[in-house]
């Protein structure tokens, strides 16, 4: 099975503490999703479920913005310094396009 473009790139500028914080935040989000599943199974009020979905979306957006900031400040910045800025900026713009659709 061929690796995707994302799987091929393994460069990361996150230290262990930042990784741990991101993983913990994602685990909390995972728990919130499981909570919504239980709410649906229990026939909870639709508005209560929608509020929880909104909270999850906000939490995911925070993770995304953190990742985007790190990518811009390190990966894109390093690429520009090393003469590969055009490719890195084009890739960053693709990410912005994806974000604007959500």
PDB file of C-alpha atoms in Angstrom:
ATOM      1  CA  UNK A   1       0.000   0.000   0.000  1.00  0.00           C
ATOM      2  CA  UNK A   2       1.480   3.322  -1.069  1.00  0.00           C
ATOM      3  CA  UNK A   3       1.929   6.055   1.511  1.00  0.00           C
ATOM      4  CA  UNK A   4      -0.048   9.245   1.000  1.00  0.00           C
ATOM      5  CA  UNK A   5       1.667  12.583   0.567  1.00  0.00           C
ATOM      6  CA  UNK A   6       0.897  13.448   4.195  1.00  0.00           C
ATOM      7  CA  UNK A   7       2.297  10.159   5.505  1.00  0.00           C
ATOM      8  CA  UNK A   8       5.569  10.658   3.638  1.00  0.00           C
ATOM      9  CA  UNK A   9       6.331  13.934   5.433  1.00  0.00           C
ATOM     10  CA  UNK A  10       7.485  13.253   8.975  1.00  0.00           C
ATOM     11  CA  UNK A  11       9.133  16.571   9.832  1.00  0.00           C
ATOM     12  CA  UNK A  12       7.791  18.039  13.040  1.00  0.00           C
ATOM     13  CA  UNK A  13       8.837  20.982  15.142  1.00  0.00           C
ATOM     14  CA  UNK A  14       6.709  20.059  18.134  1.00  0.00           C
ATOM     15  CA  UNK A  15       8.418  19.302  21.401  1.00  0.00           C
ATOM     16  CA  UNK A  16       7.220  16.464  23.616  1.00  0.00           C
ATOM     17  CA  UNK A  17       5.200  18.755  25.866  1.00  0.00           C
ATOM     18  CA  UNK A  18       3.324  20.280  22.937  1.00  0.00           C
ATOM     19  CA  UNK A  19       2.661  16.825  21.478  1.00  0.00           C
ATOM     20  CA  UNK A  20       1.287  15.688  24.813  1.00  0.00           C
ATOM     21  CA  UNK A  21      -0.982  18.747  25.041  1.00  0.00           C
ATOM     22  CA  UNK A  22      -2.341  18.153  21.526  1.00  0.00           C
ATOM     23  CA  UNK A  23      -2.894  14.460  22.167  1.00  0.00           C
ATOM     24  CA  UNK A  24      -4.673  15.214  25.459  1.00  0.00           C
ATOM     25  CA  UNK A  25      -6.917  17.740  23.740  1.00  0.00           C
ATOM     26  CA  UNK A  26      -7.753  15.208  21.014  1.00  0.00           C
ATOM     27  CA  UNK A  27      -8.528  12.573  23.652  1.00  0.00           C
ATOM     28  CA  UNK A  28     -10.945  15.014  25.321  1.00  0.00           C
ATOM     29  CA  UNK A  29     -12.593  15.607  21.950  1.00  0.00           C
ATOM     30  CA  UNK A  30     -12.825  11.853  21.446  1.00  0.00           C
ATOM     31  CA  UNK A  31     -14.550  11.593  24.820  1.00  0.00           C
ATOM     32  CA  UNK A  32     -16.972  14.339  23.837  1.00  0.00           C
ATOM     33  CA  UNK A  33     -17.853  12.450  20.651  1.00  0.00           C
ATOM     34  CA  UNK A  34     -18.534   9.303  22.660  1.00  0.00           C
ATOM     35  CA  UNK A  35     -20.691  11.420  24.955  1.00  0.00           C
ATOM     36  CA  UNK A  36     -22.749  12.578  21.996  1.00  0.00           C
ATOM     37  CA  UNK A  37     -23.214   8.972  20.911  1.00  0.00           C
ATOM     38  CA  UNK A  38     -24.593   8.178  24.381  1.00  0.00           C
ATOM     39  CA  UNK A  39     -26.814  11.246  24.255  1.00  0.00           C
ATOM     40  CA  UNK A  40     -28.316  10.047  20.983  1.00  0.00           C
ATOM     41  CA  UNK A  41     -28.758   6.518  22.351  1.00  0.00           C
ATOM     42  CA  UNK A  42     -30.553   8.039  25.358  1.00  0.00           C
ATOM     43  CA  UNK A  43     -32.811  10.159  23.147  1.00  0.00           C
ATOM     44  CA  UNK A  44     -31.524  13.393  24.672  1.00  0.00           C
ATOM     45  CA  UNK A  45     -32.938  16.728  23.599  1.00  0.00           C
ATOM     46  CA  UNK A  46     -31.711  17.781  20.156  1.00  0.00           C
ATOM     47  CA  UNK A  47     -30.542  21.199  21.301  1.00  0.00           C
ATOM     48  CA  UNK A  48     -28.371  19.645  24.021  1.00  0.00           C
ATOM     49  CA  UNK A  49     -26.718  17.438  21.403  1.00  0.00           C
ATOM     50  CA  UNK A  50     -26.224  20.363  19.034  1.00  0.00           C
ATOM     51  CA  UNK A  51     -24.564  22.376  21.809  1.00  0.00           C
ATOM     52  CA  UNK A  52     -22.105  19.518  22.370  1.00  0.00           C
ATOM     53  CA  UNK A  53     -21.424  19.254  18.633  1.00  0.00           C
ATOM     54  CA  UNK A  54     -20.691  22.973  18.581  1.00  0.00           C
ATOM     55  CA  UNK A  55     -18.237  22.538  21.463  1.00  0.00           C
ATOM     56  CA  UNK A  56     -16.468  19.750  19.580  1.00  0.00           C
ATOM     57  CA  UNK A  57     -16.239  21.863  16.445  1.00  0.00           C
ATOM     58  CA  UNK A  58     -14.717  24.716  18.463  1.00  0.00           C
ATOM     59  CA  UNK A  59     -12.206  22.366  20.098  1.00  0.00           C
ATOM     60  CA  UNK A  60     -11.192  20.897  16.727  1.00  0.00           C
ATOM     61  CA  UNK A  61     -10.810  24.397  15.312  1.00  0.00           C
ATOM     62  CA  UNK A  62      -8.419  25.240  18.173  1.00  0.00           C
ATOM     63  CA  UNK A  63      -6.323  22.158  17.389  1.00  0.00           C
ATOM     64  CA  UNK A  64      -6.356  23.040  13.697  1.00  0.00           C
ATOM     65  CA  UNK A  65      -5.308  26.633  14.308  1.00  0.00           C
ATOM     66  CA  UNK A  66      -2.503  25.454  16.575  1.00  0.00           C
ATOM     67  CA  UNK A  67      -1.270  23.095  13.876  1.00  0.00           C
ATOM     68  CA  UNK A  68      -1.613  25.761  11.200  1.00  0.00           C
ATOM     69  CA  UNK A  69       0.343  28.260  13.283  1.00  0.00           C
ATOM     70  CA  UNK A  70       3.128  25.778  13.935  1.00  0.00           C
ATOM     71  CA  UNK A  71       3.261  24.816  10.282  1.00  0.00           C
ATOM     72  CA  UNK A  72       3.445  28.440   9.170  1.00  0.00           C
ATOM     73  CA  UNK A  73       5.985  29.529  11.765  1.00  0.00           C
ATOM     74  CA  UNK A  74       8.282  26.568  11.264  1.00  0.00           C
ATOM     75  CA  UNK A  75       7.748  24.506   8.121  1.00  0.00           C
ATOM     76  CA  UNK A  76       6.810  27.339   5.785  1.00  0.00           C
ATOM     77  CA  UNK A  77       9.325  29.716   7.327  1.00  0.00           C
ATOM     78  CA  UNK A  78      12.109  27.129   7.016  1.00  0.00           C
ATOM     79  CA  UNK A  79      11.140  26.395   3.414  1.00  0.00           C
ATOM     80  CA  UNK A  80      11.340  30.093   2.557  1.00  0.00           C
ATOM     81  CA  UNK A  81      14.764  30.384   4.208  1.00  0.00           C
ATOM     82  CA  UNK A  82      15.952  27.326   2.251  1.00  0.00           C
ATOM     83  CA  UNK A  83      14.716  28.619  -1.101  1.00  0.00           C
ATOM     84  CA  UNK A  84      11.603  26.402  -1.318  1.00  0.00           C
ATOM     85  CA  UNK A  85       9.124  29.087  -0.356  1.00  0.00           C
ATOM     86  CA  UNK A  86       6.929  29.006  -3.445  1.00  0.00           C
ATOM     87  CA  UNK A  87       6.031  25.326  -2.978  1.00  0.00           C
ATOM     88  CA  UNK A  88       5.435  25.739   0.765  1.00  0.00           C
ATOM     89  CA  UNK A  89       3.263  28.811   0.257  1.00  0.00           C
ATOM     90  CA  UNK A  90       1.243  27.049  -2.454  1.00  0.00           C
ATOM     91  CA  UNK A  91       0.677  24.128  -0.084  1.00  0.00           C
ATOM     92  CA  UNK A  92      -0.309  26.542   2.710  1.00  0.00           C
ATOM     93  CA  UNK A  93      -2.808  28.254   0.413  1.00  0.00           C
ATOM     94  CA  UNK A  94      -4.366  24.848  -0.352  1.00  0.00           C
ATOM     95  CA  UNK A  95      -4.810  24.332   3.373  1.00  0.00           C
ATOM     96  CA  UNK A  96      -6.451  27.753   3.703  1.00  0.00           C
ATOM     97  CA  UNK A  97      -8.818  26.835   0.881  1.00  0.00           C
ATOM     98  CA  UNK A  98      -9.831  23.660   2.720  1.00  0.00           C
ATOM     99  CA  UNK A  99     -10.378  25.630   5.918  1.00  0.00           C
ATOM    100  CA  UNK A 100     -12.535  28.203   4.180  1.00  0.00           C
ATOM    101  CA  UNK A 101     -14.862  25.443   2.931  1.00  0.00           C
ATOM    102  CA  UNK A 102     -15.586  24.179   6.426  1.00  0.00           C
TER     103      UNK A 102
END
